CSV table of C-alpha atoms in Angstrom, one decimal:
chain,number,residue,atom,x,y,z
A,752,UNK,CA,-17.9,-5.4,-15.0
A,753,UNK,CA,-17.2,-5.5,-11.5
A,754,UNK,CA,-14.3,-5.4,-9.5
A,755,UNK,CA,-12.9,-6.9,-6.5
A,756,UNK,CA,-10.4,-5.2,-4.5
A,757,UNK,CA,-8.0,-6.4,-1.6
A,758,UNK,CA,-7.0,-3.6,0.3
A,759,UNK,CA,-4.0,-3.9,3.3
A,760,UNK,CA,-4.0,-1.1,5.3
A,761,UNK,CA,-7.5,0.1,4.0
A,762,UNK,CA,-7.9,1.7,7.3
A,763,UNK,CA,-5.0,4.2,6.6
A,764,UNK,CA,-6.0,7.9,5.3
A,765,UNK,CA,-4.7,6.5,1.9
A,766,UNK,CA,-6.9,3.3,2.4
A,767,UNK,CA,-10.0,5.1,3.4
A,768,UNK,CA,-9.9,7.7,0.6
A,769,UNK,CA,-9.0,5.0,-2.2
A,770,UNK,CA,-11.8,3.3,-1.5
A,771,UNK,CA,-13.9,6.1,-1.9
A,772,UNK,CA,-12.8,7.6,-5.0
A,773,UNK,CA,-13.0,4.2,-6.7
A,774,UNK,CA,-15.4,1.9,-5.6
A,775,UNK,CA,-19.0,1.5,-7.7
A,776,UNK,CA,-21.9,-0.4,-6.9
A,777,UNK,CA,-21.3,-4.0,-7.6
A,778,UNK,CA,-18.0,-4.1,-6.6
A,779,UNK,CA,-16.3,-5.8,-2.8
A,780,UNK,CA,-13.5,-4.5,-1.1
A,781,UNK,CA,-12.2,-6.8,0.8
A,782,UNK,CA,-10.2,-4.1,3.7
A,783,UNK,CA,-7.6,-5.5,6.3
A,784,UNK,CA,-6.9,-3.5,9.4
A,785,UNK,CA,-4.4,-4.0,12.2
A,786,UNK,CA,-6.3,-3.2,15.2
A,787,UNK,CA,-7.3,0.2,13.9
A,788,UNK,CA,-11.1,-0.9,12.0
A,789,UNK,CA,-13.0,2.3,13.3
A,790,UNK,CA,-12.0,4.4,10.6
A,791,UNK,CA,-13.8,2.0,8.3
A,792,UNK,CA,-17.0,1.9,10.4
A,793,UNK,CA,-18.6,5.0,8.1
A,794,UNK,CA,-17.4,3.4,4.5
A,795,UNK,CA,-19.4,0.3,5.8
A,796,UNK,CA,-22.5,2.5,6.8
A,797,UNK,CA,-22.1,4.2,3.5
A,798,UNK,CA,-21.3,1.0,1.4
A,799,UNK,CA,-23.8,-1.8,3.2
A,800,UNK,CA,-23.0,-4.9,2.2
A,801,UNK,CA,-20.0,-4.0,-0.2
A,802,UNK,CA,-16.5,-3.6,2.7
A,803,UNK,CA,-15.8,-6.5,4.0
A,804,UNK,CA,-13.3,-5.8,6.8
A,805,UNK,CA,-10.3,-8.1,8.6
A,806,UNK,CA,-8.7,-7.5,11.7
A,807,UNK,CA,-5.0,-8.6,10.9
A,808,UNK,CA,-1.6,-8.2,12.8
A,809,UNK,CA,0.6,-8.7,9.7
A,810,UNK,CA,3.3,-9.1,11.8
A,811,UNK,CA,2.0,-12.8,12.8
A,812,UNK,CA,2.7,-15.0,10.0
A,813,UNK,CA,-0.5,-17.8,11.5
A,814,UNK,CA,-2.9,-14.6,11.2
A,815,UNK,CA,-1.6,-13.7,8.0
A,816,UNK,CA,-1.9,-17.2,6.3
A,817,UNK,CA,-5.6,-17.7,7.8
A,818,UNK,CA,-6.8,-14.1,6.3
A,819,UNK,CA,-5.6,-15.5,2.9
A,820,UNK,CA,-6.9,-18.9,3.0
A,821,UNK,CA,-10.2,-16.9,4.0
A,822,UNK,CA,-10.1,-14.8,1.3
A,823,UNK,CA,-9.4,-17.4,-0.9
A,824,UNK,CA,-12.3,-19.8,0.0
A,825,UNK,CA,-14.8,-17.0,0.8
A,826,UNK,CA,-14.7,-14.3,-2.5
A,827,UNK,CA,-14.4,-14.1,-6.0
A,828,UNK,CA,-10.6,-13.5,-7.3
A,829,UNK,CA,-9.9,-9.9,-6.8
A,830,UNK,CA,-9.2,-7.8,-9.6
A,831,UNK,CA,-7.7,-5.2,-7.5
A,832,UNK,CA,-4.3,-5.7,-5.6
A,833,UNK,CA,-3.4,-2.7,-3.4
A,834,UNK,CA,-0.6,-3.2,-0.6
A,835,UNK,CA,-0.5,0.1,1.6
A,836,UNK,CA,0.9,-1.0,4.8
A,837,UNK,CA,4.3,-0.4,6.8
A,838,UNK,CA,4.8,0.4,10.4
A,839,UNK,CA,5.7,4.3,11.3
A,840,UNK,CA,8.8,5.4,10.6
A,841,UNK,CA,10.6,6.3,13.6
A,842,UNK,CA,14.2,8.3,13.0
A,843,UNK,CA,17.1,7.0,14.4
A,844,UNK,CA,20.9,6.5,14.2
A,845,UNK,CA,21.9,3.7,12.3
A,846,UNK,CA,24.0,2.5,15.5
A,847,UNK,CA,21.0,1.8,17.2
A,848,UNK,CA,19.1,-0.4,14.8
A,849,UNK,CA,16.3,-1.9,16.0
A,850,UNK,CA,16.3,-5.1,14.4
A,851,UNK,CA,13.6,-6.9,16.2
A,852,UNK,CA,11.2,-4.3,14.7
A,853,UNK,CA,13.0,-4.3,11.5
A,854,UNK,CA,12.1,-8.0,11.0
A,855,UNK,CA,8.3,-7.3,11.9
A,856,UNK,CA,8.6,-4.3,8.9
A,857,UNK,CA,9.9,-6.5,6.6
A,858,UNK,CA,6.7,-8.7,7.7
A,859,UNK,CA,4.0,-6.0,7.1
A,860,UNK,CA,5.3,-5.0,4.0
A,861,UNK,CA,6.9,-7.6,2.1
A,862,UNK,CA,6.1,-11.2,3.8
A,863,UNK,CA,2.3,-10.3,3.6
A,864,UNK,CA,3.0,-9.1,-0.2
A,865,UNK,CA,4.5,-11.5,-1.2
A,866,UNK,CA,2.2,-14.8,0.5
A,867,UNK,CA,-0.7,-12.0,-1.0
A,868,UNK,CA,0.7,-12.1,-4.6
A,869,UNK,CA,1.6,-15.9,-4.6
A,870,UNK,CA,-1.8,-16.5,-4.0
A,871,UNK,CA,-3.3,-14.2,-6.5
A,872,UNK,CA,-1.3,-12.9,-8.7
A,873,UNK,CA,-1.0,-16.0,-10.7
A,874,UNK,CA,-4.9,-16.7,-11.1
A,875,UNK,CA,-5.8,-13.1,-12.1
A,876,UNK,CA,-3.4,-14.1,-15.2
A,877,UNK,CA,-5.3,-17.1,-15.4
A,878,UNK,CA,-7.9,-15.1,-15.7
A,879,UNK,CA,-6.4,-12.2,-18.1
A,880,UNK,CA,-7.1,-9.2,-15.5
A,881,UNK,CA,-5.8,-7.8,-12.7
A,882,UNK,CA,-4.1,-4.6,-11.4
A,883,UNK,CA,-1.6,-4.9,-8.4
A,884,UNK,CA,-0.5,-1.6,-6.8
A,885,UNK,CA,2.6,-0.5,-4.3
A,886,UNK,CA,2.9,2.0,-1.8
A,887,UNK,CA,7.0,3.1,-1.8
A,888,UNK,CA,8.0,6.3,-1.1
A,889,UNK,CA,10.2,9.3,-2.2
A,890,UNK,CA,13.2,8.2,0.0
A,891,UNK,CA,13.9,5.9,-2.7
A,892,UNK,CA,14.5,8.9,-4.8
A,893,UNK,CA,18.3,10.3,-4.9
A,894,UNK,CA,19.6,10.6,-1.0
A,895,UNK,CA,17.3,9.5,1.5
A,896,UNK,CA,17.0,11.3,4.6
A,897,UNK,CA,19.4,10.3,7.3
A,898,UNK,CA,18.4,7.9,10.1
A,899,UNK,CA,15.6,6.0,7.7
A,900,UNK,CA,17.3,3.0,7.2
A,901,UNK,CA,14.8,0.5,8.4
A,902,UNK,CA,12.1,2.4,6.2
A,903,UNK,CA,14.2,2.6,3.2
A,904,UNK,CA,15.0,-0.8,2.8
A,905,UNK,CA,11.7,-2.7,3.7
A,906,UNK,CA,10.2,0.2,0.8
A,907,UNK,CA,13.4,-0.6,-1.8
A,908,UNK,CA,12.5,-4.9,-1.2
A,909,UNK,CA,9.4,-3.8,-1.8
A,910,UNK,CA,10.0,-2.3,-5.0
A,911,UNK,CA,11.6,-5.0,-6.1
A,912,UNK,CA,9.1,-7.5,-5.8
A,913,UNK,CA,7.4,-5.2,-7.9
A,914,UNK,CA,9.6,-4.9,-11.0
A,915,UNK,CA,9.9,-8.6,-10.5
A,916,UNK,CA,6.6,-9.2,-11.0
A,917,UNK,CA,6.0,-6.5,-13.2
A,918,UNK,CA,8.5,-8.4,-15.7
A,919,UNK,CA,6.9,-12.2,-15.0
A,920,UNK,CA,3.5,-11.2,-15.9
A,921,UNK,CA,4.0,-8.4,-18.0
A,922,UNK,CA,1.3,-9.4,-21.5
A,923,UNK,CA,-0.9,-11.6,-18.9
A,924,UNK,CA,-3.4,-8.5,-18.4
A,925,UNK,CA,-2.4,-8.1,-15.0
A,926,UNK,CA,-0.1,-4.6,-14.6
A,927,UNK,CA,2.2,-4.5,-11.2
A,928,UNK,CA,2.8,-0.5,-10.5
A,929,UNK,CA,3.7,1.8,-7.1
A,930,UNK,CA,3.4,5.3,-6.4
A,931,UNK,CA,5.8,6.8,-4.7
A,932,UNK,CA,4.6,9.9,-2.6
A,933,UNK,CA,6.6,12.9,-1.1
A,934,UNK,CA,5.8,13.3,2.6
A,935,UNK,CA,2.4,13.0,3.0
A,936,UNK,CA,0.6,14.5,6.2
A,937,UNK,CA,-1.6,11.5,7.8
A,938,UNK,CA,-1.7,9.8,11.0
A,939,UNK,CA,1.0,7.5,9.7
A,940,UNK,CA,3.7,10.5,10.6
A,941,UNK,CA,2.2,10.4,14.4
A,942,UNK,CA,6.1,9.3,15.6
A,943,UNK,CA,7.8,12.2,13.5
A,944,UNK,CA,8.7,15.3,15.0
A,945,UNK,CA,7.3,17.9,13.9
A,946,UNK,CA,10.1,19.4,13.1
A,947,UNK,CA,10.9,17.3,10.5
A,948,UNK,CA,8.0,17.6,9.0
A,949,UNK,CA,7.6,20.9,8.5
A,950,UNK,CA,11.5,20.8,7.4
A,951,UNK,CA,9.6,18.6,4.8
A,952,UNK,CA,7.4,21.1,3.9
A,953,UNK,CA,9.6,24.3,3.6
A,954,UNK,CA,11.8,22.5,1.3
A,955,UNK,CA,9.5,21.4,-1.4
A,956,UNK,CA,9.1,23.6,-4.3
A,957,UNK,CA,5.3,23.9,-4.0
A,958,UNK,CA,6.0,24.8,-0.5
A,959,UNK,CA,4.0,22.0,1.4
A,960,UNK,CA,4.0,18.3,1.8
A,961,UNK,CA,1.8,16.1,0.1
A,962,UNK,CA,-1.9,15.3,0.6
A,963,UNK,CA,-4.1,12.3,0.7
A,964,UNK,CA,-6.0,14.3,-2.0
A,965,UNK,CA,-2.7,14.8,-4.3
A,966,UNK,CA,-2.2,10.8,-3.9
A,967,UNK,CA,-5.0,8.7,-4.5
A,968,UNK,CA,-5.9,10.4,-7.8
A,969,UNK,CA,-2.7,8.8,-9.2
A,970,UNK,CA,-3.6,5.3,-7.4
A,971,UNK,CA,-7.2,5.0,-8.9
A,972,UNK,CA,-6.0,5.9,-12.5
A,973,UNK,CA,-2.9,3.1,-12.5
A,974,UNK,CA,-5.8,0.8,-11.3
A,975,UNK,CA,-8.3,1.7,-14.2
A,976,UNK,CA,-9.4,-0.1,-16.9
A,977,UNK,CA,-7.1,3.4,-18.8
A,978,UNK,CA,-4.1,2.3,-17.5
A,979,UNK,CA,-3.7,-1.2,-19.3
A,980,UNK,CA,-0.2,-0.8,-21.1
A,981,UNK,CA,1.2,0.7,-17.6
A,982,UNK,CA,3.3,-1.9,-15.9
A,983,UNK,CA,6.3,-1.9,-13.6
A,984,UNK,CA,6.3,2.1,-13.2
A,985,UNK,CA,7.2,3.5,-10.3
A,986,UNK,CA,5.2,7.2,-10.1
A,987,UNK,CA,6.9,9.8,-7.9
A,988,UNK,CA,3.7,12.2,-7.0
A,989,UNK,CA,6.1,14.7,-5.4
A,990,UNK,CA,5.3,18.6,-6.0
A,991,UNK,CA,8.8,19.0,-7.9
A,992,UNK,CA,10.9,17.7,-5.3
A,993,UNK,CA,12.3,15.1,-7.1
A,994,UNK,CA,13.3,16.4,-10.0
C-alpha cells in the first residue's frame, strides 16, 4: 500500500534523512521548505517524480493557508503527518524576551500544526489510517536549560496538541506521537555557541550529543505499519541523559 507523507521542514537534516530511510517506490512526499529547498534538490534527482517540494514562510498565515488548500486539491490524503519545524533557538535572558519573534515561533510550530491537522487529521480517520508525528525536544524533560524560554514553550504547546489529539482520535487508526531528542548536532544549532554545545556533549552519559542517525530510526518505526497500538507517546531518544 502506498503512502503519502507531508513533511514541514523536510529540508532540515532530520527532514532530509527521514525521507530517506522511509520512503518506497509508490509513495509522495509532499516536502515544505522555508527558503532553504537546495538540500532537497538530490532526493528529487534520486526520487524523480516522487518529492514534491513547497517553498513556505510558515510564519505568513496567507502562504500557509494556500499551501494547504494546494495540498488538499492537488494529492491524495496523506497517510503520513510529520511536523519538524521551529526557528533556532537563540539563548537569552528572560528579561529580554523577544516577543515579536516569539509570536512568529508559535506560527511555525503550532499555527501551521494545527491549520495542518484540522485539515487532515480528521479525514485520515475517515479513512481508518494515518500516523501523525512531533518534533519536541529534551528541554521538556526535568529543568530546562536556562535562557530557553521562547523554545520551551512553543515545544510544551506543541506537545499538547499532541496528547490532545492523541486522546480525540485514539481507536480511529490514526496514532499522534513525538520524539523528543537530546541535542542533536545539525544546522539547526547554527545560532548556539559552541560552547554550549559542547557543554551538551560532555554532560551526557554516552559522552556526545545526539545524531541525525540516532533520531530518525525512532521516527520511521512510530510511523510504521509496527507501531499501530502506539499513540500519544512522547519518546526521549537521549543517550541516558534523561533518566
Amino acid at each position: 500500500m502506498s503512502n503519502v507523507y507531508l513533511i514541514t521542514g523536510a529540508s532540515s537534516d532530520v527532514g532530509i534523512a527521514l525521507i530517506r530511510r522511509v520512503l518506497q517506490p509508490e509513495d509522495v512526499v509532499i516536502a515544505q521548505g522555508a527558503g532553504d529547498l537546495s538540500g532537497l534538490a538530490q532526493l528529487c534527482q534520486d526520487y524523480p517524480g516522487q518529492i514534491r517540494t513547497y517553498d513556505v514562510d510558515l510564519t505568513d498565515e496567507a502562504a500557509t493557508e494556500l499551501f494547504i488548500r494546494d495540498v488538499a486539491a492537488n494529492y491524495p490524503l496523506p497517510t503520513h503527518i510529520v511536523h519538524l519545524p521551529a526557528l533556532r533557538v537563540i539563548n537569552t535572558k528572560f528579561k529580554n524576551f523577544d516577543e515579536e519573534r516569539f509570536d512568529k515561533d508559535l506560527s511555525v510550530q503550532v499555527r501551521s500544526a494545527v491549520k495542518i491537522c484540522k485539515t487532515f487529521v480528521p479525514k485520515m480517520a475517515k479513512a481508518k489510517r494515518g500516523r501523525v508525528l512531533f518534533m519536541l525536544t529534551s528541554y521538556l524533560l526535568g529543568m530546562p536549560p536556562k535562557n530557553t524560554a521562547a523554545y520551551v514553550m512553543a515545544k510544551s504547546t506543541l506537545q499538547g496538541l499532541a496528547k490532545s489529539l492523541a486522546a480525540d482520535y485514539a481507536g480511529t487508526g490514526v496514532t499522534v506521537n513525538c520524539v523528543m531528542p537530546s541535542m542533536m548536532e545539525t544546522k539547526f544549532l547554527a545560532d548556539t555557541s559552541d560552547l554550549i554545545v559542547q557543554a551538551s556533549a560532555e554532560a551526557n552519559p554516552m559522552g556526545r550529543n545526539a545524531r541525525v542517525s540516532d533520531v530518525v530510526p525512532a521516527m520511521a518505526f512510530l510511523l510504521g505499519e509496527e507501531a499501530g497500538f502506539i499513540t500519544g507517546v512522547t519518546l526521549p531518544i537521549t543517550g541516558g541523559s534523561a533518566l
